[in-house]
Coordinates of C-alpha atoms and ligand atoms in Angstrom, one line a residue:
M27 CA -16.0 -1.2 -8.6
C28 CA -16.6 2.3 -7.5
G29 CA -14.1 3.7 -4.9
I30 CA -15.1 6.1 -2.2
I31 CA -13.0 8.5 -0.1
G32 CA -14.1 11.3 2.2
Y33 CA -12.0 13.5 4.5
T34 CA -12.6 16.4 6.8
G35 CA -9.8 17.8 9.0
P36 CA -6.8 20.1 9.2
L37 CA -4.8 18.5 6.3
Q38 CA -5.0 19.6 2.7
A39 CA -8.1 17.7 1.7
K40 CA -7.3 17.9 -2.0
D41 CA -4.2 15.8 -1.4
V42 CA -5.9 13.4 0.9
L43 CA -8.7 12.8 -1.6
L44 CA -6.5 12.4 -4.7
N45 CA -4.0 10.1 -2.8
G46 CA -7.0 8.1 -1.5
L47 CA -8.3 7.7 -5.1
S48 CA -4.9 6.5 -6.2
Q49 CA -5.0 3.9 -3.5
L50 CA -8.4 2.8 -4.7
E51 CA -7.5 2.6 -8.4
Y52 CA -7.0 -1.1 -8.1
R53 CA -10.7 -1.6 -7.6
G54 CA -11.2 -0.9 -11.3
Y55 CA -12.8 2.3 -12.7
D56 CA -13.3 4.4 -15.7
S57 CA -13.7 8.0 -14.4
A58 CA -12.9 9.9 -11.3
G59 CA -13.9 13.1 -9.4
I60 CA -13.8 15.1 -6.2
A61 CA -16.1 17.6 -4.5
F62 CA -15.1 20.0 -1.7
F63 CA -16.1 23.0 0.3
E64 CA -14.4 25.9 -1.5
S65 CA -15.4 28.8 0.6
G66 CA -18.3 29.1 2.9
Q67 CA -21.2 27.1 1.5
N68 CA -19.9 26.7 -2.0
V69 CA -19.2 23.1 -3.0
R70 CA -17.1 22.7 -6.1
V71 CA -16.9 19.6 -8.2
V72 CA -14.0 18.5 -10.5
K73 CA -14.5 15.3 -12.5
T74 CA -13.2 13.6 -15.6
T75 CA -13.3 10.4 -17.5
G76 CA -10.1 8.3 -17.5
K77 CA -7.4 7.9 -14.9
V78 CA -6.9 9.5 -11.5
A79 CA -3.7 11.0 -13.0
R80 CA -5.9 13.1 -15.3
L81 CA -8.0 14.3 -12.4
K82 CA -4.8 15.2 -10.6
E83 CA -3.8 17.4 -13.6
L84 CA -7.2 19.1 -13.6
C85 CA -6.8 19.8 -9.9
S86 CA -3.2 21.1 -10.1
S87 CA -4.4 24.7 -10.3
I88 CA -6.3 24.4 -7.0
T89 CA -3.9 26.1 -4.5
E90 CA -6.3 27.2 -1.8
E91 CA -6.6 25.4 1.5
I92 CA -9.4 22.8 1.4
H93 CA -10.4 21.0 4.5
C94 CA -13.5 18.9 3.6
G95 CA -14.4 16.9 0.6
I96 CA -15.3 13.6 -1.0
G97 CA -13.8 11.7 -3.9
H98 CA -14.9 8.8 -6.2
T99 CA -13.7 6.4 -8.9
R100 CA -16.6 5.2 -11.0
W101 CA -17.0 1.8 -12.7
A102 CA -19.9 2.4 -15.1
T103 CA -23.1 0.6 -14.6
H104 CA -26.0 3.0 -15.4
G105 CA -24.9 5.2 -18.3
G106 CA -21.7 5.3 -20.3
V107 CA -18.3 6.6 -19.5
T108 CA -18.9 10.4 -19.7
V109 CA -18.0 13.4 -17.5
E110 CA -21.7 14.0 -16.8
N111 CA -22.0 10.4 -15.5
A112 CA -18.9 10.7 -13.4
H113 CA -19.4 11.4 -9.6
P114 CA -19.8 13.5 -7.6
H115 CA -23.3 14.5 -8.6
Q116 CA -24.8 17.8 -7.5
A117 CA -28.4 18.7 -7.0
G118 CA -29.2 22.0 -5.2
R119 CA -27.8 21.7 -1.7
V120 CA -26.7 18.1 -2.1
T121 CA -23.5 16.7 -3.5
L122 CA -23.0 13.0 -3.3
I123 CA -20.9 10.0 -4.4
H124 CA -22.4 6.5 -4.7
N125 CA -21.2 2.9 -4.9
G126 CA -24.0 0.4 -5.8
I127 CA -27.1 0.4 -7.9
I128 CA -30.5 2.1 -7.0
E129 CA -32.8 -0.3 -8.7
N130 CA -36.0 1.8 -8.5
Y131 CA -34.4 4.9 -10.0
H132 CA -37.1 4.8 -12.8
Q133 CA -39.9 4.9 -10.3
L134 CA -38.2 7.7 -8.3
T135 CA -37.7 9.7 -11.4
A136 CA -41.5 9.6 -12.0
D137 CA -42.5 10.0 -8.4
F138 CA -40.3 13.1 -7.9
H139 CA -41.0 14.6 -11.3
L140 CA -37.3 14.5 -12.2
E141 CA -37.9 14.0 -16.0
G142 CA -36.1 16.8 -17.8
T143 CA -34.0 17.9 -14.8
L144 CA -31.4 15.1 -14.9
I145 CA -28.0 16.0 -16.3
S146 CA -26.6 12.4 -16.3
Q147 CA -28.0 9.0 -17.0
T148 CA -27.1 7.7 -13.6
D149 CA -29.3 6.2 -10.8
S150 CA -26.9 8.1 -8.5
E151 CA -28.0 11.5 -9.7
V152 CA -31.7 10.5 -9.2
A153 CA -30.8 9.8 -5.5
A154 CA -29.1 13.2 -5.2
R155 CA -32.2 15.0 -6.6
V156 CA -34.6 13.1 -4.4
L157 CA -32.5 13.9 -1.4
D158 CA -32.4 17.6 -2.3
Q159 CA -36.2 17.7 -2.7
I160 CA -36.8 16.2 0.7
Y161 CA -34.0 18.1 2.4
D162 CA -35.1 20.1 5.5
H163 CA -31.7 21.5 6.5
D164 CA -31.3 18.6 8.9
P165 CA -29.0 16.1 7.2
I166 CA -29.7 13.2 9.6
S167 CA -33.5 13.4 9.4
S168 CA -33.4 13.9 5.6
I169 CA -31.2 10.8 5.1
R170 CA -33.6 8.9 7.4
R171 CA -36.4 9.8 5.1
L172 CA -34.4 9.0 2.0
V173 CA -33.4 5.5 3.0
P174 CA -36.9 3.9 2.9
L175 CA -37.4 5.3 -0.6
L176 CA -34.4 3.5 -2.0
E177 CA -34.3 -0.1 -3.4
G178 CA -30.9 -1.6 -4.2
S179 CA -27.4 -1.4 -2.9
Y180 CA -25.6 1.8 -1.9
G181 CA -22.8 3.4 -0.1
F182 CA -23.3 7.1 -0.2
C183 CA -21.0 10.0 1.0
I184 CA -22.9 13.3 1.0
L185 CA -22.0 17.0 1.5
F186 CA -24.8 19.4 2.3
S187 CA -23.8 22.9 1.2
D188 CA -25.3 24.5 4.4
H189 CA -23.2 22.1 6.6
P190 CA -19.6 23.0 5.7
G191 CA -16.9 20.8 7.2
E192 CA -19.3 17.8 7.6
I193 CA -19.6 14.6 5.6
Y194 CA -22.6 12.3 6.0
A195 CA -22.7 8.6 4.9
V196 CA -25.1 5.7 4.8
R197 CA -24.9 2.3 3.2
N198 CA -26.8 -0.8 2.3
V199 CA -24.7 -3.8 1.2
S200 CA -22.0 -1.7 -0.4
P201 CA -19.1 -1.5 2.1
L202 CA -17.9 1.7 3.9
V203 CA -15.2 2.0 6.6
A204 CA -14.7 5.1 8.7
A205 CA -12.0 6.4 11.0
Y206 CA -11.3 9.2 13.4
T207 CA -7.7 10.3 13.7
H208 CA -5.8 13.2 15.3
S209 CA -5.6 14.5 11.7
G210 CA -9.3 14.5 11.1
S211 CA -12.0 12.0 10.1
L212 CA -12.0 9.8 7.0
I213 CA -14.4 7.4 5.3
A214 CA -13.7 5.1 2.4
S215 CA -15.0 2.1 0.5
D216 CA -12.1 0.1 1.7
L217 CA -9.2 0.1 4.1
T218 CA -6.3 0.6 1.6
A219 CA -7.3 4.3 1.5
L220 CA -7.3 4.7 5.3
I221 CA -4.1 2.9 6.3
P222 CA -1.8 5.8 5.5
Y223 CA -3.6 7.6 8.3
T224 CA -4.6 5.1 10.8
R225 CA -4.7 1.4 11.8
K226 CA -8.0 1.8 13.7
Y227 CA -11.3 1.9 11.9
A228 CA -15.0 1.1 12.1
V229 CA -17.0 -0.8 9.6
V230 CA -20.1 1.4 9.0
P231 CA -23.0 -0.9 9.9
E232 CA -25.8 -1.2 7.3
N233 CA -28.5 1.3 7.7
Q234 CA -26.7 3.5 10.2
I235 CA -26.0 7.1 9.4
V236 CA -22.5 8.4 10.0
K237 CA -21.6 12.1 10.5
L238 CA -18.0 13.0 10.2
T239 CA -16.6 16.3 11.5
P240 CA -12.9 17.2 11.9
Y241 CA -13.2 16.4 15.6
R242 CA -15.3 13.2 15.7
M243 CA -17.3 10.6 14.0
E244 CA -20.9 10.0 15.1
F245 CA -23.1 7.0 14.3
Y246 CA -26.9 7.1 14.4
Q247 CA -29.5 4.4 14.1
M248 CA -32.3 4.8 11.6
D249 CA -34.6 6.0 14.5
G250 CA -32.1 8.8 15.1
T251 CA -30.7 7.4 18.4
P252 CA -26.9 7.5 18.7
A253 CA -25.0 4.2 18.1
S254 CA -21.4 3.2 19.1
P255 CA -19.3 1.6 16.4
E256 CA -17.0 -1.3 17.1
I257 CA -13.4 -0.2 16.5
L258 CA -11.3 -2.8 14.7
E259 CA -7.6 -2.8 14.0
V260 CA -5.9 -3.5 10.7
N261 CA -3.7 -6.6 10.9
W262 CA -1.3 -5.7 8.1
D263 CA 0.9 -2.6 7.6
T264 CA 1.2 0.0 4.9
D265 CA 4.1 -1.8 3.3
A266 CA 1.8 -4.7 2.5
A267 CA -0.2 -2.5 0.2
M268 CA 2.9 -1.2 -1.6
K269 CA 4.8 -2.7 -4.5
N270 CA 8.1 -3.0 -2.5
G271 CA 10.4 -3.0 -5.6
Y272 CA 8.2 -5.2 -7.8
P273 CA 7.1 -3.7 -11.1
H274 CA 3.5 -4.8 -10.5
F275 CA 1.3 -5.8 -7.5
M276 CA 0.5 -9.0 -9.3
L277 CA 4.1 -10.1 -9.5
K278 CA 4.6 -9.2 -5.9
E279 CA 1.5 -11.1 -4.8
I280 CA 2.5 -14.2 -6.8
H281 CA 5.9 -14.1 -4.9
E282 CA 4.1 -13.6 -1.5
Q283 CA 2.3 -16.9 -1.8
P284 CA 4.7 -19.1 0.2
E285 CA 4.7 -16.7 3.1
A286 CA 0.9 -16.3 2.9
L287 CA 0.5 -20.0 3.1
K288 CA 2.7 -20.2 6.2
K289 CA 0.7 -17.5 7.9
T290 CA -2.6 -19.3 7.1
I291 CA -1.6 -22.8 8.0
L292 CA 1.0 -22.8 10.8
P293 CA -0.9 -21.0 13.5
R294 CA -3.7 -23.6 13.0
L295 CA -1.6 -26.7 13.6
T296 CA -1.6 -28.5 16.9
K297 CA 0.6 -31.6 17.0
G298 CA 0.6 -31.6 13.2
L299 CA -3.2 -31.6 12.9
P300 CA -5.5 -28.8 11.9
D301 CA -7.1 -27.1 14.9
F302 CA -9.7 -24.3 14.5
G303 CA -10.1 -23.7 18.3
D304 CA -8.8 -20.2 18.0
D305 CA -11.2 -19.5 15.1
G306 CA -14.1 -20.6 17.3
I307 CA -15.2 -23.3 14.8
P308 CA -16.5 -26.3 16.6
D309 CA -16.1 -29.9 15.4
S310 CA -19.9 -30.3 15.7
L311 CA -20.2 -28.1 12.6
F312 CA -18.5 -30.9 10.6
Q313 CA -20.1 -33.9 12.3
T314 CA -23.7 -33.8 11.3
C315 CA -24.0 -32.3 7.8
S316 CA -25.1 -34.6 5.0
Q317 CA -23.9 -32.4 2.1
I318 CA -21.6 -29.4 1.5
R319 CA -22.5 -26.5 -0.8
I320 CA -19.6 -24.3 -1.9
V321 CA -20.6 -20.9 -3.2
A322 CA -18.3 -18.2 -4.6
C323 CA -17.4 -16.1 -7.6
G324 CA -14.5 -15.9 -10.0
T325 CA -11.2 -17.2 -8.7
A326 CA -12.7 -18.0 -5.3
M327 CA -15.2 -20.3 -7.1
H328 CA -12.3 -22.0 -8.9
A329 CA -10.7 -22.7 -5.5
G330 CA -14.1 -24.2 -4.6
M331 CA -13.9 -26.5 -7.7
V332 CA -10.6 -27.8 -6.6
A333 CA -11.8 -28.3 -3.0
R334 CA -14.8 -30.2 -4.3
A335 CA -12.6 -32.6 -6.1
V336 CA -10.5 -33.2 -3.0
M337 CA -13.4 -33.3 -0.5
E338 CA -16.0 -35.5 -2.0
P339 CA -13.8 -38.7 -2.4
L340 CA -12.4 -38.2 1.1
L341 CA -15.5 -37.2 3.0
K342 CA -17.9 -39.5 1.1
I343 CA -20.7 -36.9 1.1
P344 CA -22.0 -34.9 -1.8
V345 CA -20.1 -31.6 -2.4
L346 CA -21.6 -29.2 -4.9
V347 CA -20.1 -25.9 -6.2
S348 CA -22.3 -23.1 -7.4
V349 CA -21.4 -19.8 -9.0
A350 CA -22.9 -17.3 -6.4
S351 CA -24.8 -15.3 -9.0
E352 CA -26.7 -18.5 -10.1
F353 CA -27.2 -20.0 -6.6
R354 CA -30.3 -18.0 -5.8
Y355 CA -32.0 -19.0 -9.1
E356 CA -31.2 -22.7 -8.8
D357 CA -33.8 -23.2 -6.0
P358 CA -31.0 -24.9 -4.2
L359 CA -31.7 -28.0 -2.1
V360 CA -30.3 -26.6 1.1
N361 CA -31.5 -27.3 4.6
D362 CA -30.3 -27.7 8.2
Q363 CA -28.3 -30.8 7.2
T364 CA -26.2 -28.7 4.7
L365 CA -22.9 -27.0 5.5
T366 CA -22.5 -24.0 3.2
I367 CA -18.9 -22.9 2.6
V368 CA -18.7 -19.4 1.2
I369 CA -15.3 -18.3 -0.3
S370 CA -14.4 -14.6 -0.8
Q371 CA -11.2 -12.7 -0.8
S372 CA -12.8 -9.3 -0.3
G373 CA -15.8 -10.5 1.8
E374 CA -17.9 -8.0 -0.1
T375 CA -18.9 -9.6 -3.4
I376 CA -22.6 -8.9 -3.6
D377 CA -23.7 -12.1 -5.3
T378 CA -21.7 -14.2 -2.7
L379 CA -23.3 -12.2 0.1
A380 CA -26.8 -12.8 -1.3
A381 CA -26.1 -16.5 -1.6
L382 CA -24.9 -16.6 2.0
R383 CA -28.1 -14.9 3.1
L384 CA -30.2 -17.4 1.2
A385 CA -28.3 -20.4 2.6
K386 CA -28.9 -19.1 6.1
E387 CA -32.6 -18.5 5.4
L388 CA -32.9 -22.1 4.2
G389 CA -31.5 -23.3 7.6
S390 CA -27.9 -24.1 6.6
K391 CA -24.9 -23.1 8.8
V392 CA -22.4 -21.0 6.9
L393 CA -18.7 -21.2 7.2
S394 CA -16.9 -18.6 5.2
V395 CA -13.3 -18.5 4.0
V396 CA -12.5 -14.8 3.8
N397 CA -9.4 -12.6 3.6
V398 CA -10.6 -9.2 4.7
K399 CA -11.2 -9.0 8.4
G400 CA -14.5 -7.5 9.5
S401 CA -16.0 -7.6 5.9
T402 CA -19.7 -8.1 5.4
I403 CA -19.5 -11.8 4.5
A404 CA -17.3 -12.5 7.5
R405 CA -19.7 -10.7 9.8
E406 CA -22.8 -12.4 8.5
S407 CA -21.4 -15.9 8.5
D408 CA -21.9 -18.3 11.4
Y409 CA -18.2 -19.1 11.4
V410 CA -15.2 -17.6 9.6
L411 CA -11.8 -19.1 8.7
Y412 CA -9.7 -16.1 7.8
T413 CA -7.0 -16.5 5.3
H414 CA -3.9 -14.5 5.9
A415 CA -2.8 -13.3 2.5
G416 CA -2.6 -9.6 3.5
P417 CA -4.1 -7.0 1.1
E418 CA -4.5 -8.2 -2.5
I419 CA -4.3 -5.2 -4.8
A420 CA -3.9 -6.6 -8.3
V421 CA -7.3 -7.2 -9.9
A422 CA -6.3 -10.7 -10.9
S423 CA -6.4 -12.8 -7.8
T424 CA -3.3 -14.9 -7.0
K425 CA -2.2 -15.3 -3.4
A426 CA -5.9 -15.2 -2.3
Y427 CA -6.5 -18.3 -4.4
S428 CA -3.7 -20.4 -2.9
V429 CA -4.5 -19.4 0.7
Q430 CA -8.2 -20.2 0.0
L431 CA -7.1 -23.6 -1.2
A432 CA -4.9 -24.1 1.9
A433 CA -7.8 -23.2 4.2
L434 CA -10.2 -25.5 2.3
Y435 CA -7.7 -28.4 2.4
M436 CA -7.4 -27.9 6.2
I437 CA -11.2 -27.9 6.5
T438 CA -11.3 -31.1 4.5
C439 CA -8.6 -32.7 6.8
R440 CA -10.3 -31.6 10.0
M441 CA -13.7 -32.8 8.8
A442 CA -12.3 -36.1 7.6
C443 CA -10.9 -36.7 11.1
V444 CA -14.1 -35.6 12.9
R445 CA -16.2 -37.9 10.7
G446 CA -13.8 -40.9 11.1
K447 CA -12.7 -40.9 7.5
M448 CA -9.0 -40.3 8.4
T449 CA -6.9 -41.5 11.3
D450 CA -4.8 -38.9 13.1
Q451 CA -1.8 -40.4 11.5
E452 CA -3.3 -40.0 8.0
A453 CA -4.3 -36.5 8.8
A454 CA -0.8 -35.6 10.0
S455 CA 0.6 -37.0 6.8
F456 CA -2.0 -35.0 4.8
M457 CA -0.9 -31.8 6.6
E458 CA 2.8 -32.7 5.9
D459 CA 2.0 -32.9 2.2
L460 CA 0.2 -29.6 2.5
L461 CA 3.3 -28.0 4.0
D462 CA 5.5 -29.5 1.3
V463 CA 3.7 -27.4 -1.3
I464 CA 5.5 -24.3 0.1
P465 CA 9.0 -25.2 -1.1
A466 CA 7.4 -26.6 -4.3
M467 CA 5.9 -23.2 -5.0
E468 CA 9.3 -21.5 -4.2
E469 CA 10.9 -23.8 -6.8
M470 CA 8.5 -22.7 -9.5
L471 CA 9.0 -19.0 -8.5
D472 CA 12.7 -19.5 -9.2
Q473 CA 11.7 -20.5 -12.8
A474 CA 9.9 -17.2 -13.5
E475 CA 12.4 -16.2 -16.2
T476 CA 12.1 -19.5 -18.0
I477 CA 8.4 -19.2 -18.0
K478 CA 8.7 -15.8 -19.5
T479 CA 10.5 -17.2 -22.4
I480 CA 7.9 -19.9 -22.8
V481 CA 5.1 -17.4 -22.9
R482 CA 6.6 -15.3 -25.8
P483 CA 5.1 -17.4 -28.6
L484 CA 1.7 -17.1 -27.1
I485 CA 1.3 -13.4 -27.1
D486 CA 0.2 -12.8 -30.7
K487 CA -2.2 -15.8 -30.7
P488 CA -5.9 -15.0 -30.4
D489 CA -6.9 -18.1 -28.5
A490 CA -5.4 -20.6 -26.0
F491 CA -6.9 -23.8 -24.5
F492 CA -6.2 -25.2 -21.1
I493 CA -7.0 -28.9 -20.8
G494 CA -6.8 -31.4 -17.9
R495 CA -8.7 -34.2 -16.3
N496 CA -10.3 -34.3 -12.8
L497 CA -8.2 -32.1 -10.5
D498 CA -6.1 -30.9 -13.4
Y499 CA -9.3 -29.7 -15.1
A500 CA -10.2 -27.7 -11.9
F501 CA -6.8 -26.1 -12.0
S502 CA -7.2 -25.4 -15.8
L503 CA -10.3 -23.3 -15.1
E504 CA -8.2 -20.8 -13.1
G505 CA -5.3 -20.9 -15.6
A506 CA -7.7 -19.9 -18.4
L507 CA -9.3 -17.2 -16.3
K508 CA -6.0 -15.6 -15.3
L509 CA -4.8 -15.6 -18.9
K510 CA -7.9 -14.0 -20.4
E511 CA -8.5 -11.4 -17.8
I512 CA -5.1 -9.8 -18.0
S513 CA -3.7 -10.6 -21.5
Y514 CA -7.1 -10.4 -23.3
I515 CA -6.2 -13.7 -25.2
H516 CA -9.3 -15.7 -25.5
A517 CA -8.7 -18.6 -23.2
D518 CA -10.9 -21.5 -22.2
A519 CA -10.5 -24.6 -20.1
Y520 CA -11.8 -28.0 -21.1
A521 CA -12.1 -31.4 -19.5
A522 CA -9.6 -33.1 -21.8
G523 CA -11.9 -36.1 -22.3
E524 CA -14.6 -33.7 -23.5
L525 CA -12.5 -32.2 -26.3
K526 CA -13.7 -34.7 -28.9
H527 CA -17.2 -33.6 -28.4
G528 CA -16.8 -30.3 -30.1
T529 CA -13.8 -28.2 -29.1
I530 CA -11.2 -30.2 -30.9
A531 CA -12.7 -28.6 -34.1
L532 CA -10.9 -25.4 -33.0
I533 CA -7.5 -27.0 -32.7
A534 CA -5.4 -26.2 -35.8
D535 CA -1.8 -25.5 -36.6
Q536 CA 0.1 -23.7 -33.8
V537 CA -3.0 -23.2 -31.6
P538 CA -1.7 -23.0 -28.1
V539 CA -2.8 -25.8 -25.7
I540 CA -1.7 -25.8 -22.1
A541 CA -2.1 -29.3 -21.0
L542 CA -2.0 -30.3 -17.3
A543 CA -1.1 -33.9 -16.6
T544 CA -0.2 -34.1 -13.0
Q545 CA -2.7 -36.8 -11.8
D546 CA -1.0 -40.2 -11.7
R547 CA -4.0 -42.3 -11.8
I548 CA -5.3 -40.8 -15.1
F549 CA -2.0 -39.9 -16.6
S550 CA -2.0 -42.2 -19.6
K551 CA -5.6 -41.1 -20.5
M552 CA -4.6 -37.5 -20.3
I553 CA -1.5 -38.1 -22.5
S554 CA -3.8 -39.7 -25.1
N555 CA -5.8 -36.5 -25.2
V556 CA -2.5 -34.5 -25.6
R557 CA -1.7 -36.7 -28.5
E558 CA -5.0 -35.9 -30.1
V559 CA -4.3 -32.2 -30.1
K560 CA -0.7 -32.6 -31.1
A561 CA -1.8 -34.7 -34.1
R562 CA -3.9 -31.7 -35.2
G563 CA -1.0 -29.3 -35.0
A564 CA -1.4 -27.7 -31.6
Y565 CA 1.5 -25.9 -29.9
V566 CA 1.6 -27.9 -26.7
I567 CA 2.9 -26.6 -23.4
L568 CA 2.8 -29.7 -21.2
I569 CA 2.9 -29.5 -17.4
T570 CA 3.7 -32.7 -15.6
K571 CA 5.5 -33.9 -12.5
K572 CA 9.3 -34.2 -12.8
E573 CA 9.2 -38.0 -12.6
A574 CA 6.7 -38.3 -15.5
D575 CA 8.0 -40.2 -18.5
V576 CA 6.8 -38.5 -21.7
D577 CA 7.6 -38.9 -25.4
P578 CA 9.7 -35.8 -26.2
E579 CA 7.7 -35.4 -29.5
L580 CA 4.5 -34.9 -27.6
A581 CA 5.1 -31.3 -26.4
D582 CA 6.7 -28.2 -27.8
V583 CA 7.5 -27.1 -24.3
R584 CA 7.6 -29.0 -21.0
I585 CA 7.2 -27.5 -17.6
R586 CA 8.1 -29.9 -14.7
I587 CA 6.7 -29.4 -11.2
P588 CA 8.0 -31.2 -8.1
D589 CA 6.7 -34.7 -7.4
L590 CA 3.9 -34.1 -4.9
H591 CA 1.0 -36.2 -4.1
D592 CA -1.7 -35.7 -6.8
R593 CA -4.0 -33.8 -4.5
F594 CA -1.4 -31.1 -3.9
T595 CA 0.0 -30.3 -7.4
V596 CA -2.4 -27.4 -7.6
F597 CA -0.1 -25.2 -5.6
P598 CA 3.0 -25.2 -7.8
I599 CA 0.7 -25.3 -10.9
A600 CA -1.0 -22.2 -9.7
V601 CA 2.4 -20.4 -9.6
V602 CA 3.1 -21.5 -13.2
L603 CA -0.3 -20.5 -14.6
Q604 CA -0.2 -17.2 -12.8
L605 CA 3.3 -16.5 -14.2
I606 CA 2.1 -17.5 -17.7
A607 CA -0.7 -14.9 -17.5
Y608 CA 1.5 -12.3 -15.9
Y609 CA 4.2 -12.5 -18.6
A610 CA 1.6 -12.6 -21.4
S611 CA 0.1 -9.4 -20.2
L612 CA 3.5 -7.8 -19.6
L613 CA 4.9 -8.8 -23.0
K614 CA 1.8 -7.4 -24.7
G615 CA 2.4 -4.1 -22.9
L616 CA -1.0 -4.2 -21.1
D617 CA -2.0 -2.8 -17.7
V618 CA -1.3 -5.9 -15.6
D619 CA -2.7 -4.8 -12.3
Q620 CA -5.8 -3.0 -13.7
P621 CA -7.2 -4.8 -16.7
R622 CA -9.9 -3.2 -18.7
N623 CA -13.5 -3.5 -17.6
L624 CA -12.7 -5.5 -14.4
A625 CA -13.1 -4.6 -10.8
K626 CA -11.4 -6.1 -7.8
S627 CA -14.4 -6.1 -5.6
V628 CA -17.7 -6.6 -7.4
T629 CA -20.3 -4.9 -5.3
V630 CA -23.1 -4.7 -7.9
E631 CA -25.2 -7.7 -9.1
Ligands
G6P707 C1 -13.7 -10.2 -9.0 C2 -12.2 -10.2 -9.0 C3 -11.7 -11.6 -8.9 C4 -12.4 -12.4 -7.8 C5 -13.9 -12.3 -7.8 C6 -14.5 -12.8 -6.5 O1 -14.2 -10.7 -10.2 O2 -11.7 -9.5 -10.1 O3 -10.3 -11.6 -8.8 O4 -12.0 -13.7 -7.8 O5 -14.3 -10.9 -7.9 O6 -14.1 -11.9 -5.5 P1 -14.1 -12.2 -3.9 O7 -13.6 -11.0 -3.3 O8 -15.5 -12.6 -3.5 O9 -13.1 -13.4 -3.8

């Protein structure tokens, strides 16, 4: 979604802004622009559709010293991909960039008689024009009067032409982080744009106004009184957000999984058992609840689906998974006996945040599994279990998925102990099995080149089907998502037993079916389903444990994963499915890290 960067200080602002936009490219976007104080009170805007590289070309003739400006990558919501709709938007003395959606833009257009004055089709320009109309030469008081007029989500960075050298910002829901350094002040939609300059930053609190000057950053409450931000420190270094020799972030992040798992699991083991003492998560949280609701989006939701299949049989309480964007409309049966587990890599996904807020309103305690420290979801949850994947830059989530799973498995184990469903000995053996997945993932990473060869026949096929039963079905969901989002091959996952009720009609000669058969107790049933698709001509890629005995005629290709306990096969399988998607995208010559239409952090509903 839209990326935001602002800078004021002694450095060449053009470079800071354009480099910042490059760092934010991974969020997903379709146009880009910058605005800066040119001379005196003149604010100049340069914007274009397409990539940041095109914007850089347009800016190459700018040679003068620039010391204050804002930059934006736009992911279209209101209005198509045009130069007019690209940000920044200018209205009189106001120039602004915006991430989010102003829902009442129609009403504002009428109330402020903007009909006929708008150049773009965006809600953001409406906000700029309203702000210009109410502007009284005092930015803080004008923003204070703007905020109550707006409905929706927003992160705004604003230049006022009569306040050169100053950047103002305000947000509701959409994230903003700000930093003051010896080389000036910066603001951005996320940390990756700030880390080349500083490790210390502040999360801009909702409904506070920030004023950045080259010498300081000031925060104000909505009543105009000054506020002091909490200064946080980034727990990863600049290298973590670089490709470090890999051709794509996705491949690098796939390879980082064993390390990320170690960082997430090992510090939380005491005598071989999960211990959340340092995370401040009390056992009482796990003791009394009578049901668990898991809420998340995308890959994080798929991690939740796997966790559900592991948790419910072990804990013997209902565990339900909801897509966050649906949760609010399900009238969920949530109360003070419910433990809600929210999963989010970014900690900023707006639907997940809205679901969290509803769960709290309904009396549930919320435990979140989040990767980004200090993110909104982390701050608003009752308890947080941070995953330690480091920054995930590729739009397609990989390492975040496996560390989310590791965290959820640890929660399951702790909860089972606390509720008397596992002895300490059983829990220690569960954790040993969890640690065994690390070498198992490494073993599959070593087979990357083989998997590349296996993928070649898939790349000119329009469709692919992933099938599995029980846990294998939950893994299939993520495999299909990965493949479709970066290779644009239409891919779907089906519970293998359900195929006969419709989908098998789509299986014809050479249609790829990726069949997962790693669950011992339902292995033979799954193999029967594979026979059914093979009999109809499918091109079968069969994934089993090494020890599995399978008729060689059944599969065109066989991938063998290490012989782990059924519950844990997801980890090596995740590596295999991620590599299948990666190589399909690569061999098709697509943009692996920034697939079309997608955004890394979805901050609009
Ligand atoms: C987007 C990303 C996915 C991610 C989902 C949820 O769709 O492209 O990779 O799984 O959002 O994001 P979150 O940050 O909440 O885990």
